[in-house]
Coordinates of C-alpha atoms in Angstrom, one line a residue:
M1 CA 60.3 4.5 -32.8
V2 CA 59.6 7.0 -35.8
V3 CA 60.1 5.5 -39.4
R4 CA 61.1 7.4 -42.3
R5 CA 58.3 7.1 -45.3
S6 CA 57.7 7.9 -48.3
L7 CA 54.9 11.4 -49.1
G8 CA 54.6 10.3 -52.8
R9 CA 56.2 11.9 -56.3
Q10 CA 53.7 15.2 -55.5
F11 CA 55.4 16.5 -52.3
G12 CA 59.0 14.9 -53.4
W13 CA 58.6 17.7 -56.9
L14 CA 57.3 20.3 -54.2
W15 CA 59.5 19.3 -51.8
A16 CA 62.3 19.9 -54.5
A17 CA 61.2 22.9 -55.9
Y18 CA 61.6 24.8 -52.5
G19 CA 65.1 23.1 -52.2
V20 CA 66.5 24.2 -54.5
S21 CA 65.1 27.7 -54.4
T22 CA 65.6 27.7 -50.7
L23 CA 69.7 27.3 -51.1
G24 CA 69.6 30.0 -54.1
T25 CA 68.4 31.9 -51.5
W26 CA 71.0 31.5 -49.0
L27 CA 73.5 31.6 -52.0
A28 CA 72.6 35.2 -52.1
F29 CA 71.7 36.1 -48.5
D30 CA 72.9 40.1 -48.4
A31 CA 73.7 40.1 -52.1
F32 CA 71.8 43.4 -52.3
P33 CA 72.8 45.2 -49.6
L34 CA 76.8 44.0 -50.8
I35 CA 76.0 45.4 -54.2
A36 CA 74.5 48.8 -52.5
I37 CA 78.0 49.3 -50.8
L38 CA 80.4 47.8 -53.1
V39 CA 78.8 49.5 -56.3
L40 CA 77.0 51.6 -56.1
H41 CA 79.0 52.8 -52.8
A42 CA 75.8 53.4 -50.8
G43 CA 76.2 54.8 -46.9
T44 CA 74.2 52.9 -44.0
T45 CA 71.1 55.2 -44.4
E46 CA 70.3 53.7 -47.7
V47 CA 71.2 50.4 -47.2
S48 CA 68.8 50.3 -43.8
L49 CA 66.3 51.5 -46.5
L50 CA 67.3 48.9 -49.1
A51 CA 66.5 46.6 -46.4
A52 CA 63.5 47.8 -44.2
A53 CA 61.6 49.2 -47.4
G54 CA 61.6 45.6 -49.5
L55 CA 60.2 44.2 -46.2
A56 CA 57.1 47.0 -45.9
V57 CA 56.6 48.0 -49.2
G58 CA 56.6 44.2 -50.6
A59 CA 54.4 44.0 -47.7
V60 CA 52.0 46.5 -48.4
V61 CA 52.2 45.6 -52.4
A62 CA 50.9 42.0 -51.8
V63 CA 48.2 42.5 -49.2
P64 CA 45.2 42.2 -51.9
L65 CA 47.4 39.3 -53.2
G66 CA 45.7 36.3 -50.2
P67 CA 41.9 36.9 -51.8
W68 CA 43.3 36.9 -55.0
V69 CA 45.7 33.6 -54.8
E70 CA 42.4 31.8 -53.3
F71 CA 40.1 31.2 -55.1
R72 CA 42.7 30.4 -58.0
R73 CA 44.7 26.6 -58.3
K74 CA 47.8 27.5 -56.7
R75 CA 50.6 26.0 -58.6
P76 CA 49.9 28.1 -61.4
V77 CA 50.1 31.3 -59.1
M78 CA 53.8 29.7 -57.5
I79 CA 55.3 29.1 -61.1
A80 CA 54.0 32.6 -61.6
M81 CA 55.4 34.3 -58.4
D82 CA 58.2 31.8 -59.3
L83 CA 59.3 33.1 -63.0
I84 CA 58.4 37.4 -61.7
R85 CA 61.3 37.0 -59.3
F86 CA 62.8 35.1 -61.4
A87 CA 62.8 37.9 -64.4
A88 CA 63.3 40.9 -61.9
L89 CA 66.1 39.4 -60.1
M90 CA 67.5 39.0 -63.8
S91 CA 67.8 42.8 -64.2
V92 CA 69.6 43.9 -62.0
P93 CA 73.2 41.9 -63.5
A94 CA 71.3 42.9 -67.0
A95 CA 72.0 46.4 -65.8
F96 CA 74.9 46.2 -64.2
A97 CA 76.3 43.7 -67.2
L98 CA 74.9 47.8 -69.1
G99 CA 76.6 49.8 -66.5
L100 CA 72.7 51.6 -66.3
L101 CA 72.6 49.6 -62.2
S102 CA 70.9 52.2 -59.6
F103 CA 69.4 52.3 -55.8
A104 CA 66.1 52.9 -57.6
Q105 CA 66.1 49.7 -58.9
L106 CA 67.2 47.3 -56.2
L107 CA 64.5 49.0 -54.0
V108 CA 62.0 48.3 -57.1
V109 CA 63.2 44.4 -57.7
A110 CA 63.6 44.0 -54.0
V111 CA 60.1 45.4 -53.4
V112 CA 58.2 43.0 -56.2
I113 CA 60.7 40.1 -54.2
G114 CA 59.1 40.8 -51.2
A115 CA 55.5 40.6 -52.2
A116 CA 55.9 38.0 -54.7
D117 CA 57.4 36.2 -51.3
I118 CA 54.1 36.6 -49.7
A119 CA 52.0 35.6 -52.5
F120 CA 54.2 32.4 -53.4
T121 CA 54.0 31.4 -49.6
A122 CA 50.3 31.6 -49.6
A123 CA 50.1 30.0 -52.9
G124 CA 52.0 26.7 -51.4
G125 CA 50.7 26.1 -48.0
A126 CA 47.4 25.4 -49.6
C127 CA 49.8 23.4 -52.3
M128 CA 51.3 21.5 -49.6
K129 CA 47.7 20.7 -47.4
A130 CA 46.1 19.6 -51.4
L131 CA 48.9 17.1 -51.4
V132 CA 49.9 15.9 -47.7
R133 CA 47.5 13.5 -45.7
P134 CA 46.8 15.3 -42.3
E135 CA 48.4 13.0 -39.9
D136 CA 51.9 14.1 -43.1
L137 CA 51.8 17.7 -42.8
L138 CA 54.6 17.1 -39.4
V139 CA 56.5 14.7 -41.7
A140 CA 56.3 17.2 -44.6
N141 CA 56.5 20.4 -42.3
G142 CA 59.7 18.7 -40.9
R143 CA 61.3 18.5 -43.7
F144 CA 61.0 21.8 -44.7
E145 CA 62.4 23.0 -42.1
S146 CA 66.0 20.3 -42.0
T147 CA 65.7 21.9 -46.6
A148 CA 65.9 25.5 -44.7
W149 CA 68.5 24.5 -41.9
T150 CA 71.0 23.0 -44.3
A151 CA 70.2 25.8 -46.1
S152 CA 71.6 28.9 -44.3
V153 CA 74.9 26.7 -43.3
L154 CA 75.6 26.0 -47.1
G155 CA 74.5 28.6 -48.5
P156 CA 77.1 32.0 -46.8
P157 CA 79.7 30.5 -47.1
L158 CA 79.0 29.3 -51.3
G159 CA 78.0 32.3 -51.7
G160 CA 80.9 34.2 -49.7
A161 CA 83.1 32.3 -52.1
A162 CA 81.3 33.0 -54.9
I163 CA 80.9 36.1 -54.0
G164 CA 85.0 36.8 -53.8
L165 CA 85.4 34.8 -57.4
F166 CA 83.4 36.9 -59.4
G167 CA 81.5 39.4 -57.2
P168 CA 78.3 40.2 -55.6
V169 CA 76.2 40.7 -58.8
M170 CA 77.0 37.0 -59.8
T171 CA 75.0 35.6 -56.2
V172 CA 72.1 37.3 -58.3
V173 CA 72.6 35.5 -60.9
A174 CA 73.0 32.1 -58.8
N175 CA 69.4 32.8 -57.2
A176 CA 67.2 34.2 -60.1
V177 CA 68.2 30.6 -62.1
S178 CA 67.2 28.5 -58.6
Y179 CA 63.5 30.5 -59.2
L180 CA 63.8 29.3 -62.3
L181 CA 64.2 25.8 -61.0
S182 CA 61.7 26.2 -57.9
A183 CA 59.5 26.7 -61.2
A184 CA 60.3 23.9 -63.9
G185 CA 60.1 22.1 -60.2
I186 CA 56.2 22.3 -59.8
R187 CA 55.5 22.1 -63.2
A188 CA 56.5 18.7 -62.8
I189 CA 54.1 17.8 -60.0
G190 CA 51.9 16.7 -62.1
G191 CA 48.6 15.5 -61.9
E192 CA 44.6 17.6 -62.4
E193 CA 44.1 20.2 -60.1
P194 CA 40.6 20.9 -59.2
R195 CA 39.9 24.7 -59.1
P196 CA 39.0 26.6 -55.6
A197 CA 34.5 26.7 -55.7
R198 CA 35.0 30.3 -54.5
T199 CA 32.2 31.1 -50.8
G200 CA 30.6 33.9 -49.8
A201 CA 30.7 37.0 -51.9
P202 CA 30.5 36.2 -55.7
R203 CA 32.6 39.3 -56.6
F204 CA 36.3 40.8 -55.4
R205 CA 35.4 43.3 -53.1
V206 CA 37.1 46.0 -50.9
G207 CA 36.6 44.8 -47.4
D208 CA 37.8 40.7 -48.8
L209 CA 41.8 42.1 -48.0
L210 CA 40.7 42.3 -44.8
D211 CA 39.5 38.4 -44.6
G212 CA 42.5 36.8 -44.1
W213 CA 42.2 39.1 -40.4
R214 CA 39.7 38.3 -40.1
Y215 CA 40.1 34.6 -39.1
I216 CA 43.3 35.0 -37.6
L217 CA 41.0 37.3 -34.8
A218 CA 39.1 35.6 -34.7
H219 CA 39.9 32.0 -33.9
P220 CA 40.9 31.2 -30.3
A221 CA 44.2 28.7 -31.6
L222 CA 45.0 30.9 -34.6
R223 CA 45.1 34.1 -32.4
P224 CA 47.3 34.1 -30.2
L225 CA 49.8 31.9 -32.1
F226 CA 49.7 35.0 -34.3
F227 CA 50.6 37.5 -31.8
N228 CA 53.1 35.3 -30.3
T229 CA 54.6 33.9 -33.4
V230 CA 55.2 37.5 -35.5
L231 CA 56.3 39.3 -32.3
V232 CA 59.2 36.6 -32.2
S233 CA 60.4 36.8 -35.5
G234 CA 60.2 40.6 -35.4
L235 CA 62.4 41.3 -31.8
I236 CA 64.8 38.3 -33.0
M237 CA 65.7 39.8 -36.0
A238 CA 65.7 43.7 -34.5
T239 CA 68.3 43.1 -32.9
S240 CA 70.4 41.6 -36.0
P241 CA 71.7 44.3 -37.4
V242 CA 72.4 46.1 -33.7
L243 CA 74.1 42.8 -32.9
A244 CA 76.2 42.9 -36.7
V245 CA 77.0 46.7 -35.1
L246 CA 78.4 45.3 -31.4
M247 CA 80.5 42.3 -32.8
L248 CA 81.8 43.9 -36.2
S249 CA 82.4 48.3 -35.2
H250 CA 82.5 47.7 -31.0
L251 CA 83.9 44.6 -30.0
G252 CA 85.9 44.2 -33.8
F253 CA 85.0 40.6 -34.8
A254 CA 86.7 40.1 -38.4
P255 CA 83.7 39.0 -41.1
W256 CA 84.4 36.1 -41.8
Q257 CA 84.7 35.3 -37.6
Y258 CA 81.3 37.2 -37.5
G259 CA 79.4 35.1 -40.2
L260 CA 80.9 31.9 -38.7
A261 CA 79.5 32.5 -35.5
F262 CA 75.9 32.4 -36.8
A263 CA 76.6 29.6 -39.2
V264 CA 77.8 26.7 -37.5
P265 CA 74.2 27.6 -34.3
C266 CA 72.4 26.3 -37.7
V267 CA 73.4 23.1 -37.3
G268 CA 71.3 23.3 -33.8
G269 CA 68.1 24.2 -36.2
L270 CA 68.3 20.8 -38.2
I271 CA 69.0 18.9 -34.6
G272 CA 66.1 20.4 -33.9
S273 CA 63.4 20.4 -37.2
R274 CA 64.4 15.9 -36.8
L275 CA 63.7 16.4 -34.1
A276 CA 60.4 17.5 -34.3
R277 CA 58.6 14.4 -35.0
R278 CA 59.4 12.1 -33.0
L279 CA 58.6 14.3 -29.8
V280 CA 56.1 14.8 -30.7
A281 CA 55.8 11.0 -31.1
R282 CA 56.1 11.0 -27.4
F283 CA 54.9 13.9 -25.9
G284 CA 51.9 15.4 -27.9
Q285 CA 51.8 18.1 -31.0
H286 CA 50.9 20.9 -28.1
K287 CA 53.0 20.2 -25.0
V288 CA 55.9 20.4 -28.0
M289 CA 54.9 23.9 -28.7
L290 CA 55.0 25.7 -25.9
T291 CA 58.0 24.0 -24.3
A292 CA 59.2 24.6 -27.6
G293 CA 57.6 28.1 -28.4
A294 CA 58.2 29.4 -24.3
L295 CA 62.0 27.6 -24.9
R296 CA 63.3 29.7 -27.5
A297 CA 62.0 33.1 -26.1
C298 CA 64.2 32.7 -23.7
W299 CA 68.1 32.7 -24.9
L300 CA 67.8 36.3 -26.6
P301 CA 69.2 38.1 -23.2
G302 CA 72.9 36.0 -23.6
L303 CA 73.9 38.1 -26.5
A304 CA 74.0 41.0 -24.5
F305 CA 76.9 39.9 -22.5
I306 CA 79.5 39.3 -25.4
G307 CA 82.5 39.7 -25.6
P308 CA 85.5 39.9 -28.1
G309 CA 87.9 37.6 -28.2
V310 CA 87.3 33.1 -28.7
G311 CA 85.3 33.9 -25.4
G312 CA 82.8 36.7 -27.2
M313 CA 82.4 33.4 -30.2
V314 CA 81.5 30.2 -27.8
L315 CA 79.2 32.5 -26.6
V316 CA 77.4 33.9 -28.9
M317 CA 77.7 30.1 -31.3
A318 CA 76.2 28.8 -27.4
V319 CA 72.9 30.5 -27.6
E320 CA 72.9 31.1 -31.5
F321 CA 72.5 26.9 -31.5
G322 CA 70.0 26.6 -28.2
L323 CA 67.8 29.6 -30.0
I324 CA 68.3 27.8 -33.3
T325 CA 67.8 24.5 -31.0
C326 CA 64.0 25.7 -30.3
M327 CA 63.5 27.3 -33.7
G328 CA 64.5 24.0 -35.0
V329 CA 61.4 22.2 -33.3
F330 CA 58.3 25.1 -33.3
N331 CA 58.6 25.4 -36.7
P332 CA 57.6 22.7 -37.8
V333 CA 55.1 21.3 -35.5
Y334 CA 53.4 25.4 -35.4
A335 CA 53.3 25.3 -39.2
T336 CA 51.7 22.1 -38.8
Y337 CA 49.6 23.4 -35.9
R338 CA 48.4 26.6 -37.7
L339 CA 46.9 24.4 -41.6
H340 CA 45.0 21.9 -38.9
H341 CA 43.5 24.8 -37.4
T342 CA 41.9 26.5 -41.2
A343 CA 40.0 25.5 -43.1
T344 CA 41.0 24.4 -46.1
D345 CA 39.0 27.8 -48.3
R346 CA 40.7 29.7 -46.3
V347 CA 44.7 28.5 -45.9
A348 CA 45.7 31.0 -48.5
R349 CA 44.1 34.2 -47.7
T350 CA 45.8 33.5 -44.1
L351 CA 48.7 33.0 -44.8
S352 CA 49.6 35.8 -47.0
A353 CA 47.4 38.2 -43.9
W354 CA 50.5 36.1 -41.6
S355 CA 53.3 36.9 -43.5
V356 CA 51.6 40.8 -44.9
T357 CA 52.2 41.6 -40.9
S358 CA 55.4 39.1 -39.9
K359 CA 57.3 41.3 -42.4
V360 CA 55.9 44.7 -41.9
T361 CA 56.2 44.0 -37.7
I362 CA 60.1 43.2 -38.9
A363 CA 61.0 46.2 -40.3
A364 CA 58.7 48.3 -38.2
L365 CA 61.0 46.6 -35.7
T366 CA 64.4 46.8 -37.1
A367 CA 64.4 50.6 -37.0
L368 CA 62.0 51.3 -33.6
W369 CA 66.2 48.9 -32.4
G370 CA 67.8 51.2 -34.9
L371 CA 66.6 53.9 -33.3
L372 CA 66.9 52.9 -29.4
A373 CA 70.8 50.4 -30.1
G374 CA 71.6 54.8 -31.2
L375 CA 69.8 56.3 -28.1
T376 CA 71.4 53.6 -25.5
G377 CA 74.2 51.6 -26.9
P378 CA 74.0 48.0 -28.5
R379 CA 74.0 46.5 -25.1
T380 CA 71.2 47.9 -24.2
A381 CA 69.0 47.7 -27.0
I382 CA 70.1 43.9 -27.2
A383 CA 68.9 43.2 -23.2
I384 CA 65.7 45.1 -24.0
A385 CA 64.8 43.1 -26.4
G386 CA 65.9 40.5 -25.0
L387 CA 63.6 41.3 -21.7
L388 CA 60.7 41.8 -24.4
L389 CA 61.3 37.9 -25.5
L390 CA 61.2 36.8 -22.5
T391 CA 57.1 37.4 -21.8
T392 CA 56.4 36.3 -25.9
P393 CA 55.1 33.0 -24.2
L394 CA 52.2 34.4 -22.2
L395 CA 50.6 34.7 -25.6
L396 CA 51.0 30.9 -26.7
P397 CA 48.0 29.3 -26.5
R398 CA 47.5 27.8 -24.2
H399 CA 45.1 25.3 -24.6
D400 CA 44.5 22.2 -27.7
N401 CA 41.5 23.9 -29.2
T402 CA 42.0 21.0 -32.3
P403 CA 39.0 19.3 -33.4
D404 CA 38.8 16.2 -33.0
H405 CA 37.2 16.1 -36.9
E406 CA 39.7 18.8 -38.5
P407 CA 42.2 15.3 -39.9
E408 CA 39.0 13.9 -41.3
R409 CA 37.7 16.6 -42.6
A410 CA 40.7 17.8 -44.5
Q411 CA 41.1 14.7 -45.9
R412 CA 37.5 15.7 -48.0
H413 CA 39.0 18.5 -49.3
I414 CA 42.3 16.8 -50.4

C-alpha cells in the first residue's frame, strides 16, 4: 500500500508557487492569439508567426542561460524570472489601455516569456533536486504532474469565461499576477541556499554554451530519452493547429465543442499521475517508463478518422483520454529518471538544453506540418504524424543504466 507522506515545508512552498503560476498560464491559454485576432485584427500568417517565433526565438535567446544558471543560486534566479515574466506580461494591458498595443510588442513579449520559461525550468529542476530526497523525487514529480493536469482542466474554461466577461487582456493580467505570487512563494521557501561551486574553467567560455548538449549526447541513458521526448512532443504539438482546422473548419464543430473535447480528457492526466508511483512501486521505474512511453505513441493515428457530430466528439475524447493518461504516467517517471541520471552540478545546463531543443523542434515541426496539411489535407498530415509517432518507442532506453550509488551520491549534494 502506498501512503501519502510530507515532503517538507520547503517543498510545499515550491509546489504552491508552481501551482499558482501553472493555473495562471492555463487561465491565459491562447490569450495572445486571441488578442492578435480580436484586438489587432491579425491574419492567419501573423498568428502562426506569433506562436512559432515565441517558441523558437525564445529558445535561442535562452541558450546562454543554462550555463549562467548552473553556477548561481537557483531560487534568486527563479524569482528573477518570475518578475521578468510579470513585467513583460503587464506591459500588454498597459499598452492596450493607452491605445499603443502592437503586434511587434506581442512578439517581443512572447520571446521574453519563452526565454524566461526555459531559465525558470532549468533552475526549478535543480532546486527540486536539492530540496527533495532522491527516493522522494517521483512523489514530488507526480504532484507537479497532477497539478499541471488539474490546471489544464480548470484553467481554460475559467479563462474562457473571463474573456467573455472582460476580454482577452484580463487573462493576461491574471497570468502576470500568478507569476508575482509564484515569486512570493519561492521567496517563502527560506533557509540558506549555498552558492554552487564552479567546476572546470574558472571563467565562462563560448564553448560552455554547448555543455548541456554534450552531456546529454554522451550519456547512454539520457541520449535515447532525449531524442524520444523531443520527437514525441514535437509531433503531438505539430498536429494541434492542424486538428483545430479539421474540427472547426472542415467538420463544423463549435468552439465550445472543440474546447470541451480537449478539456475533459485532461482528467486522464490527473489519473495517470496518481497511478505513476503505485505502478513504479509494483513494476519498477524503468519498466513503467518503457511501457507508458510506448503506449503514449499509439493513440495519435486515431485522430485522422474523426467524423462530424457526436461520434466525432466521442472519438476525439477517447483518443485524447488514452494519450493523456499514458502521458500522465510517463511524465513524472521520466522526469525522475532524468534527474537521477543527471549529476547535481549539471542539472541546470541539462534541463536548459533539453527545453531549448524541445521548443525549437515544436516550432519547426508545427511550421512543417502546416505546410504539409496545406499540400495533403489535415487528415493525411495527422496520419503521417501518427505513423511517425509509432516509431518513437524504438528511441527509449532499452536498459536501466541507473548506477546503484546514484541515490547516495545525490543525497550527499543535498
